[in-house]
PDB file of C-alpha atoms in Angstrom:
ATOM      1  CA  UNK A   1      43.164 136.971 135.919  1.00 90.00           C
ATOM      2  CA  UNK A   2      46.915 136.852 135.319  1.00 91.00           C
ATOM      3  CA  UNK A   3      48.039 136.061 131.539  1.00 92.00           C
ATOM      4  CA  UNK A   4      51.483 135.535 130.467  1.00 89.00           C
ATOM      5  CA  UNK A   5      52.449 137.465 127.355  1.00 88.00           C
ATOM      6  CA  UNK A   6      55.652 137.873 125.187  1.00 84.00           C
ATOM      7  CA  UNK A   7      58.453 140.280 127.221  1.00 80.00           C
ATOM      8  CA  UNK A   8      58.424 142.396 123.662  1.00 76.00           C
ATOM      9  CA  UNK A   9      54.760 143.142 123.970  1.00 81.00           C
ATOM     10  CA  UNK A  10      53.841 146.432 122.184  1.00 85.00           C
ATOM     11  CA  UNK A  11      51.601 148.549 124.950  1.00 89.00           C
ATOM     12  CA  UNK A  12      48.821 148.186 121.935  1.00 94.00           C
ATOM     13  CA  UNK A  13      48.883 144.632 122.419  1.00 90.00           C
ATOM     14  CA  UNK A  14      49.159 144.751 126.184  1.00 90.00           C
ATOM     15  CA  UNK A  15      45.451 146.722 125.772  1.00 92.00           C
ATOM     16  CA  UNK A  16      44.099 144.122 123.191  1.00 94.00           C
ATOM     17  CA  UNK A  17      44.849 141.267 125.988  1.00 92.00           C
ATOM     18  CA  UNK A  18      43.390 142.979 128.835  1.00 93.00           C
ATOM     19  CA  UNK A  19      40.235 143.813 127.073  1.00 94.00           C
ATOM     20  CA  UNK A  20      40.184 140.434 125.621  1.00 95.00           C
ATOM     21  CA  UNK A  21      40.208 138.808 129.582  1.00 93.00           C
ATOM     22  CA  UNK A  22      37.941 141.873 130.637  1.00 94.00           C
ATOM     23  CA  UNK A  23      35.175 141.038 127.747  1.00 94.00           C
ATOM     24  CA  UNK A  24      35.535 137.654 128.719  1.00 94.00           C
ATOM     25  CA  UNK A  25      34.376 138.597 132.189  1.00 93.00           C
ATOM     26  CA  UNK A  26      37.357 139.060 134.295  1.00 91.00           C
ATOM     27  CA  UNK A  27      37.094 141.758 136.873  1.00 91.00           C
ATOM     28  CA  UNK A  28      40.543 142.209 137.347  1.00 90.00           C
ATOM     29  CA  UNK A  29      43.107 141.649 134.750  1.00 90.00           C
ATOM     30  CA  UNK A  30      47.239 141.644 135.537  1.00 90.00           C
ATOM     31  CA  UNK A  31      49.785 140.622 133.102  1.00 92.00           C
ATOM     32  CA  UNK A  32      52.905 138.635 133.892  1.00 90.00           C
ATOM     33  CA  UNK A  33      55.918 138.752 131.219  1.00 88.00           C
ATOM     34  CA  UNK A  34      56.608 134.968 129.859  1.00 88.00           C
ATOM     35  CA  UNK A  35      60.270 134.669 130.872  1.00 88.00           C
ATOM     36  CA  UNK A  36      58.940 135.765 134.330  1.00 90.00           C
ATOM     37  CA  UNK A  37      56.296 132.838 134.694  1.00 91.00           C
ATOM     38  CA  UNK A  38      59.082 130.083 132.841  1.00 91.00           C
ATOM     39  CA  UNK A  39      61.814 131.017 135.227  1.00 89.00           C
ATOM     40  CA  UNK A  40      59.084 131.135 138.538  1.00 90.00           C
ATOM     41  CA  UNK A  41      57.627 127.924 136.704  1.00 89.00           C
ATOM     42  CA  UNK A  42      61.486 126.315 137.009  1.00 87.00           C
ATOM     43  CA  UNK A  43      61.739 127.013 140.672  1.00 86.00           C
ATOM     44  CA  UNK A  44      64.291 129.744 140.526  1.00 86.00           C
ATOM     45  CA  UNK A  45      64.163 132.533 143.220  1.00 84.00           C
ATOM     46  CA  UNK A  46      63.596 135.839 141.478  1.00 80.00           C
ATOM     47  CA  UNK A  47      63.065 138.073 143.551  1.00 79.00           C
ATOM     48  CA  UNK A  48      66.924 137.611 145.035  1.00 81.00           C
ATOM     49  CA  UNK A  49      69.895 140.108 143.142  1.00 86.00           C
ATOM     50  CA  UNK A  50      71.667 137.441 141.370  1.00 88.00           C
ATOM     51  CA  UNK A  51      71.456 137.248 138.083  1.00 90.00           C
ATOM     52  CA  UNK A  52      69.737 134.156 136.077  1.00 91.00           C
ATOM     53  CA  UNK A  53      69.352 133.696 131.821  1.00 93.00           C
ATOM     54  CA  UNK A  54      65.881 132.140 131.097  1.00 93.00           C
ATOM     55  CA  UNK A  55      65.523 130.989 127.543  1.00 94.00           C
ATOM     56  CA  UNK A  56      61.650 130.151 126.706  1.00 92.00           C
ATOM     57  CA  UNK A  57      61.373 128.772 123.378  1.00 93.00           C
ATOM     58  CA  UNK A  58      57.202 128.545 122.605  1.00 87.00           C
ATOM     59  CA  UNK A  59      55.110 127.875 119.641  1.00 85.00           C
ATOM     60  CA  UNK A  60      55.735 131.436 118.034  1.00 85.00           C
ATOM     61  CA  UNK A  61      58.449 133.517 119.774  1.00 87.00           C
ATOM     62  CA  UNK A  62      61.822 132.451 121.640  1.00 91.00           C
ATOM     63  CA  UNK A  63      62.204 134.313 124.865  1.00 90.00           C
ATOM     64  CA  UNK A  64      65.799 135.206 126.337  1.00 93.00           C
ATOM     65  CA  UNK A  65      65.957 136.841 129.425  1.00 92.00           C
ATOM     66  CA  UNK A  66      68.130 138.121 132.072  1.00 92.00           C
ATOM     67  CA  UNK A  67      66.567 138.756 135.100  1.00 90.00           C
ATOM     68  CA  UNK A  68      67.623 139.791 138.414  1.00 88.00           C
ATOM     69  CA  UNK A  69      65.782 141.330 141.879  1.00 84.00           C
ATOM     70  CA  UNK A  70      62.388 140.630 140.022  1.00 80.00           C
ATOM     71  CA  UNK A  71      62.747 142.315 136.734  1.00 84.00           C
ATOM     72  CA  UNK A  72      64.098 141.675 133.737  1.00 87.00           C
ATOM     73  CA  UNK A  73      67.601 143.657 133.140  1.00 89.00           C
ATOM     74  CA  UNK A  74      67.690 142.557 129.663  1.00 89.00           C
ATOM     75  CA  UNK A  75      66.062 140.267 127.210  1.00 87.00           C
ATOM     76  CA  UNK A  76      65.654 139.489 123.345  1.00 89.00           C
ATOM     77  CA  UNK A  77      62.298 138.226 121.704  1.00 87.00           C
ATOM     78  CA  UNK A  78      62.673 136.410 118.397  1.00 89.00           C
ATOM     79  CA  UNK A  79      60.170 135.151 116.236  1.00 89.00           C
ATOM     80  CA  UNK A  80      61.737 131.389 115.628  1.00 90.00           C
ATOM     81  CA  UNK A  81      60.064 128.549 117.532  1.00 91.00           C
ATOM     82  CA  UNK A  82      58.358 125.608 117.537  1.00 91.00           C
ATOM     83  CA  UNK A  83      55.881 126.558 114.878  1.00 93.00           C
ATOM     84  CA  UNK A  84      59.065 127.582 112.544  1.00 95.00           C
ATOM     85  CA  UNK A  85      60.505 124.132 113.684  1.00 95.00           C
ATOM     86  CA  UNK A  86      57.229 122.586 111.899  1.00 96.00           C
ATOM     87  CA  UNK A  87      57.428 124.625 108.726  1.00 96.00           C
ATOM     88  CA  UNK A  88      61.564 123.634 108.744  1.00 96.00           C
ATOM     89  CA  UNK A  89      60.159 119.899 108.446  1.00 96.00           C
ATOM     90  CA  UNK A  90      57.581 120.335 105.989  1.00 96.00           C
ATOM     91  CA  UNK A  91      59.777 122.108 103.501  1.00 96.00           C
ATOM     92  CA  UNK A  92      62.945 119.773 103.766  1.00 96.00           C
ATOM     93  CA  UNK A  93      59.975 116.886 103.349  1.00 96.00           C
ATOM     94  CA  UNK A  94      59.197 118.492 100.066  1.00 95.00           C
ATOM     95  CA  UNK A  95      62.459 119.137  98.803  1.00 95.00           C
ATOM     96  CA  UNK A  96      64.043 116.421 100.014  1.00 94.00           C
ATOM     97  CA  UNK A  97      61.633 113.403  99.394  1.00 94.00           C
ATOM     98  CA  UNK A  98      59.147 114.975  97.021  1.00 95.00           C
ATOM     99  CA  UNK A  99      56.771 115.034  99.813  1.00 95.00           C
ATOM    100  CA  UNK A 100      53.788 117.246 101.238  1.00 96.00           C
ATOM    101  CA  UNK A 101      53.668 116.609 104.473  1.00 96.00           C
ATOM    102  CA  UNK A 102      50.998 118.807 106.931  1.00 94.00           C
ATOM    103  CA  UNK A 103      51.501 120.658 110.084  1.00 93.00           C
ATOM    104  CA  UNK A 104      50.037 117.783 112.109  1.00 94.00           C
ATOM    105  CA  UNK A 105      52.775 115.550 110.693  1.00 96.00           C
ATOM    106  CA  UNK A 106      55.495 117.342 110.751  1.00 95.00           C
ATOM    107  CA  UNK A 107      55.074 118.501 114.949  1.00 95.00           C
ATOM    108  CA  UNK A 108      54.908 114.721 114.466  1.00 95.00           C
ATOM    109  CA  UNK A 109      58.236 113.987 113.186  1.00 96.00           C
ATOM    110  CA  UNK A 110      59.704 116.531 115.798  1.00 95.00           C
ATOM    111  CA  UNK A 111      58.636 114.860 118.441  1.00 94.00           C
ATOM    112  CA  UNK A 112      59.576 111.568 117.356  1.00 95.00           C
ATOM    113  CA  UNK A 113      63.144 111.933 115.756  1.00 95.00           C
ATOM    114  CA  UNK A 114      63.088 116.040 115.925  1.00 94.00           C
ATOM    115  CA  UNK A 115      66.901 116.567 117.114  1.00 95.00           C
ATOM    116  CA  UNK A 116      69.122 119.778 117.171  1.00 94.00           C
ATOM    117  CA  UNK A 117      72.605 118.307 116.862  1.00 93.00           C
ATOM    118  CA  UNK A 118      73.411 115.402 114.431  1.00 91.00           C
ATOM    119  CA  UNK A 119      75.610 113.136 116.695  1.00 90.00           C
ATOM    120  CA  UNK A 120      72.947 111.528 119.748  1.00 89.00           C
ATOM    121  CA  UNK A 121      74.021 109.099 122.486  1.00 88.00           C
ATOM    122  CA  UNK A 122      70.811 107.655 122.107  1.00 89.00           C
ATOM    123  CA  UNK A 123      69.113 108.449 118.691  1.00 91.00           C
ATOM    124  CA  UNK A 124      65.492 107.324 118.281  1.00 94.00           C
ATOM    125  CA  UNK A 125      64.795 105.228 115.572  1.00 95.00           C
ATOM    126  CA  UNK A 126      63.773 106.349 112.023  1.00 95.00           C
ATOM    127  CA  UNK A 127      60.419 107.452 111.996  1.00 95.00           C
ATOM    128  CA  UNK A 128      57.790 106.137 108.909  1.00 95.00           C
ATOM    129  CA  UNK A 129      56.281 109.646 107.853  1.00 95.00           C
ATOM    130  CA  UNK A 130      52.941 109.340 105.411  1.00 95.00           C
ATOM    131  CA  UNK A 131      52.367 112.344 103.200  1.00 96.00           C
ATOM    132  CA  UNK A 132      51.591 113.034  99.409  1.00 96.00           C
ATOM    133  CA  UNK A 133      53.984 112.639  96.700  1.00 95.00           C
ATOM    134  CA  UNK A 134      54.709 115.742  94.770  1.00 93.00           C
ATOM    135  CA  UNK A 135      55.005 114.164  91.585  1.00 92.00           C
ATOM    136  CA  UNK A 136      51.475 111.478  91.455  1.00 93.00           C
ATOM    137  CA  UNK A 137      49.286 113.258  94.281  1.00 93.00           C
ATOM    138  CA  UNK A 138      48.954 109.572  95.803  1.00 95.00           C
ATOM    139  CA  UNK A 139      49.820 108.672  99.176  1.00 96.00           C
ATOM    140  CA  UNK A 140      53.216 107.353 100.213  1.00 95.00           C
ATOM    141  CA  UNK A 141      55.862 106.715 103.182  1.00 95.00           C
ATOM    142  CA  UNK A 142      59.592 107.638 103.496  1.00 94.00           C
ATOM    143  CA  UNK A 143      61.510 106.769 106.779  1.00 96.00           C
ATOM    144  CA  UNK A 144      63.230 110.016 108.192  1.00 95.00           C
ATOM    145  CA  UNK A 145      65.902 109.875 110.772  1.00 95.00           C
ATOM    146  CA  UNK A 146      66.916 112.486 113.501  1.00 95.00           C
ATOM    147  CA  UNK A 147      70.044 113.636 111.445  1.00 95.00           C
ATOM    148  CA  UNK A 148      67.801 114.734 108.436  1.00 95.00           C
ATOM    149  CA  UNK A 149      65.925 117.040 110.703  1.00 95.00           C
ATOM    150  CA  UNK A 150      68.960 118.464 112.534  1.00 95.00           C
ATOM    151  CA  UNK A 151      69.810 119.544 109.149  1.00 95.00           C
ATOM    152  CA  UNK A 152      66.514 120.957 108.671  1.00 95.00           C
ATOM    153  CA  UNK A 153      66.473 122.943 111.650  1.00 95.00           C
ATOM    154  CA  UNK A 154      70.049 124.357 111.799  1.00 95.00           C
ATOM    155  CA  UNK A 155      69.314 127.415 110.560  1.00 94.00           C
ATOM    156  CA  UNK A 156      66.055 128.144 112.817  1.00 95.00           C
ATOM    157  CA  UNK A 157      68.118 126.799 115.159  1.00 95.00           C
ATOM    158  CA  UNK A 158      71.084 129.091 114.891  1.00 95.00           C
ATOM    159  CA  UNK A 159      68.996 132.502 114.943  1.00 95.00           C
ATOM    160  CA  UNK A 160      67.877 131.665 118.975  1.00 95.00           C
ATOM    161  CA  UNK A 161      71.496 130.913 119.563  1.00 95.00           C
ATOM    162  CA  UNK A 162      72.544 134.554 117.854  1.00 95.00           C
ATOM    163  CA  UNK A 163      69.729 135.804 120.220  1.00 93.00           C
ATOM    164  CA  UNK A 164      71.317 133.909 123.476  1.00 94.00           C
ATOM    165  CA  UNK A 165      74.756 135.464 122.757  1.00 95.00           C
ATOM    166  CA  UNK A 166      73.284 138.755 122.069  1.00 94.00           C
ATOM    167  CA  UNK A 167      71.524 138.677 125.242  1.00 93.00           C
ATOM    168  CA  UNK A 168      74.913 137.670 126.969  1.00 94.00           C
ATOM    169  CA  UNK A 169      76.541 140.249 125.338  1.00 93.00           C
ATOM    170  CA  UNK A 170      73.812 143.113 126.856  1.00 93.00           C
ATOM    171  CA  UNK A 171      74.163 141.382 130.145  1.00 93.00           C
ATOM    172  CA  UNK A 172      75.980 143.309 132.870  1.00 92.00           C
ATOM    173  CA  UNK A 173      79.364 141.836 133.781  1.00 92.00           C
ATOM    174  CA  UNK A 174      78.237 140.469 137.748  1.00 91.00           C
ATOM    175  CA  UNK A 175      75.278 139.008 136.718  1.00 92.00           C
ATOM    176  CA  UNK A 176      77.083 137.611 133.701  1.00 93.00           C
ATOM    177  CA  UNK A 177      79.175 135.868 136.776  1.00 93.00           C
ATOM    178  CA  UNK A 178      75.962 134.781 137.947  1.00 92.00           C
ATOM    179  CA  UNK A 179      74.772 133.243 135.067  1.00 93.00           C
ATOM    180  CA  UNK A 180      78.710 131.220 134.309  1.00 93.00           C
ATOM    181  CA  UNK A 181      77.719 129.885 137.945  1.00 90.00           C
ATOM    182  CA  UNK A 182      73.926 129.338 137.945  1.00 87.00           C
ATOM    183  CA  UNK A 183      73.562 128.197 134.329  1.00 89.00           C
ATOM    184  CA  UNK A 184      71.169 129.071 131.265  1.00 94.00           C
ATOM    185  CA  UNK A 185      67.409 127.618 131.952  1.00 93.00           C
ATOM    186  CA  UNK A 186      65.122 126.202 128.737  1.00 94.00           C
ATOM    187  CA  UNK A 187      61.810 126.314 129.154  1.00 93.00           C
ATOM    188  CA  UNK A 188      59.031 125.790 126.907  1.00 91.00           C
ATOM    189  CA  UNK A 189      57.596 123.125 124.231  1.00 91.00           C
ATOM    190  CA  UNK A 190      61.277 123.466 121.800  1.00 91.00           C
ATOM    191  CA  UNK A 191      63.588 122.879 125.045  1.00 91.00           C
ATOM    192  CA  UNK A 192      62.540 119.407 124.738  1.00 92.00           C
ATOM    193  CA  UNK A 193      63.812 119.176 121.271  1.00 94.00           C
ATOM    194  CA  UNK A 194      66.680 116.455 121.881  1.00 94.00           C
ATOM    195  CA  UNK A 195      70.175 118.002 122.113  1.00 94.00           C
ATOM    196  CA  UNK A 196      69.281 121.514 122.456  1.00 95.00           C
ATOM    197  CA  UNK A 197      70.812 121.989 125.434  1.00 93.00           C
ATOM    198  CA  UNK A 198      73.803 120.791 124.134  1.00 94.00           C
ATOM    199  CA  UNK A 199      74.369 123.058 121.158  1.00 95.00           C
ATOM    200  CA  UNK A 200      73.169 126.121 123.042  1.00 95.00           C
ATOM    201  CA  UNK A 201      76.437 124.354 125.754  1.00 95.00           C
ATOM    202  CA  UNK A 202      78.980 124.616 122.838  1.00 94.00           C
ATOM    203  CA  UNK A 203      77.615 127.794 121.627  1.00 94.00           C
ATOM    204  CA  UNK A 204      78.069 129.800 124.545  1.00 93.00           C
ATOM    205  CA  UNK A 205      80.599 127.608 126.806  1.00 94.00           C
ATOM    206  CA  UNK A 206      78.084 127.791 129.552  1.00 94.00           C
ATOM    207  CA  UNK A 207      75.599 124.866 131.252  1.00 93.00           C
ATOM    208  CA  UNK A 208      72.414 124.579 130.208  1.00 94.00           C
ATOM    209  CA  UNK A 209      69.294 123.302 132.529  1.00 92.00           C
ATOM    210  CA  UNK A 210      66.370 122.259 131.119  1.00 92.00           C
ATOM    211  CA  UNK A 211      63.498 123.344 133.283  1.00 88.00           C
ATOM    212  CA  UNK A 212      61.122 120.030 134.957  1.00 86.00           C
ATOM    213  CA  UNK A 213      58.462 119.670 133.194  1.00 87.00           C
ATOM    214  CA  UNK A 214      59.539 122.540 130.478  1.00 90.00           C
ATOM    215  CA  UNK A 215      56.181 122.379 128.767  1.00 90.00           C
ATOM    216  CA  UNK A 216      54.234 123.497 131.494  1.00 91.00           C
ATOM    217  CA  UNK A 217      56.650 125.979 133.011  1.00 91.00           C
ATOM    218  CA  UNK A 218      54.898 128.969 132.320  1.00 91.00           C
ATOM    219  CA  UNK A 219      51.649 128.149 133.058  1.00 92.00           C
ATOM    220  CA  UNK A 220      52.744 126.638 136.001  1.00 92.00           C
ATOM    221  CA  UNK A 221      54.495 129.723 136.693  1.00 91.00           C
ATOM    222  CA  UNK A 222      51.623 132.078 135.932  1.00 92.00           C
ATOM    223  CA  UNK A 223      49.542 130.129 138.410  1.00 91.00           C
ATOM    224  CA  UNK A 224      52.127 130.502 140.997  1.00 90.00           C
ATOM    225  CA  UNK A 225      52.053 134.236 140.785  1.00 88.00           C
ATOM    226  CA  UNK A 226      48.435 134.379 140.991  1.00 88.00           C
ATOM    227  CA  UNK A 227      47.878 131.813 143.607  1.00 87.00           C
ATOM    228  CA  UNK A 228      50.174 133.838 145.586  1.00 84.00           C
ATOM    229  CA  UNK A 229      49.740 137.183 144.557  1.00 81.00           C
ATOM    230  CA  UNK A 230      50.640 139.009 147.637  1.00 79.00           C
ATOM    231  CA  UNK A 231      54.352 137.497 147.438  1.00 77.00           C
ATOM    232  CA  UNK A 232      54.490 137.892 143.859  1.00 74.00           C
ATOM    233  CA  UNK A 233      53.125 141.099 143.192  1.00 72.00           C
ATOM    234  CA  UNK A 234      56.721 142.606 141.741  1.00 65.00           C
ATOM    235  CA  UNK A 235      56.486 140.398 138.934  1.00 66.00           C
ATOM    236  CA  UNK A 236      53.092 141.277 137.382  1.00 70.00           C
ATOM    237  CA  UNK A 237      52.093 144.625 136.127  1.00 69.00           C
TER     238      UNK A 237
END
């Protein structure tokens, strides 16, 4: 079995995985660091000395990575991502409309007018939320639009762009060159928030790629290394 797990795993928590997998009734179990599996999930070669900046934005941590000849050379793990993103929603709903929203509703509104700039080519059209009013307890709907929730994300928003420039910052000057010619890769569920690519852009001057398919990049990624574990072996442990 090969799992993918946060790059700023504690070696406790590396041993509470493998025993989880082992327990489970794996015989074998290898783990595989998550900017690893997004960046061999994008199609990038890793294993070659030039230098490439994988940003992996999950449910609970954003990964930022530099990695180079199969390793990472440098990397920053913070604890803002898509589950913040939700939280963001539900407590501009509340303070802003008077409105309990839940968790289901507000990943919801994300991914229907969730946005993290507040000028779009193409903005999506308001989106009807249903919650509970504040005030009565009884049901109601307000219409939301994608400039509300850029506001409400900004700031969860801003922290993963501190981390990017930190991480550029930490990053040795030729792979630095590397990265100003090979461009910064998203992966994961938040890349798809709409115009994140864009503000990271304008944030660090730099092109941004969002991975195919950035949802599934690290899984796809962890199966690659397994499937073809003989190739891959420098990138698990």
């Amino acid at each position: 079995v090969v799992i993918s797990v946060p790059s700023g795993i504690t070696e406790v928590e590396e041993r509470t995985v493998i025993n989880a997998a082992l327990e489970a009734g794996a015989r074998r179990v290898y783990l595989i660091e998550a900017p690893l599996a997004a960046g061999l999930g994008a199609g990038l070669d890793l294993n070659n000395p030039n230098g490439h900046m994988v940003v992996d934005i999950g449910g609970g941590t954003a990964e930022i990575a530099v990695i180079s000849l199969g390793g990472i050379v440098c990397n920053k793990s913070v604890r803002v991502a898509g589950d913040d993103f939700n939280d963001n929603i539900c407590e501009y709903m509340k303070k802003q409309h008077n409105m309990i929203i839940g968790e289901r509703t507000a990943e919801r509104v994300k991914m229907e007018v969730g946005s993290a700039v507040s000028d779009l080519e193409n903005p999506p059209e308001d989106f009807a939320t249903l919650g509970r009013d504040i005030v009565t307890g009884i049901p109601i709907e307000k219409y939301v639009n994608y400039k509300e929730i850029a506001h409400a994300l900004d700031k969860s928003i801003a922290r993963i762009e501190t981390a990017v420039m930190e991480a550029l910052a930490e990053t040795p000057p030729e792979l630095a060159a590397d990265i100003y010619k090979t461009s910064i890769y998203l992966a994961g569920g938040g890349s798809l928030l709409r115009g994140l690519d864009t503000r990271i852009s304008a944030k660090t001057k730099l092109q941004v790629h969002v991975a195919d398919d950035p949802l599934r990049a690290v899984a796809r990624g962890t199966a690659t290394a397994l499937k073809n574990f003989n190739k891959f072996h420098f990138l698990i442990k």
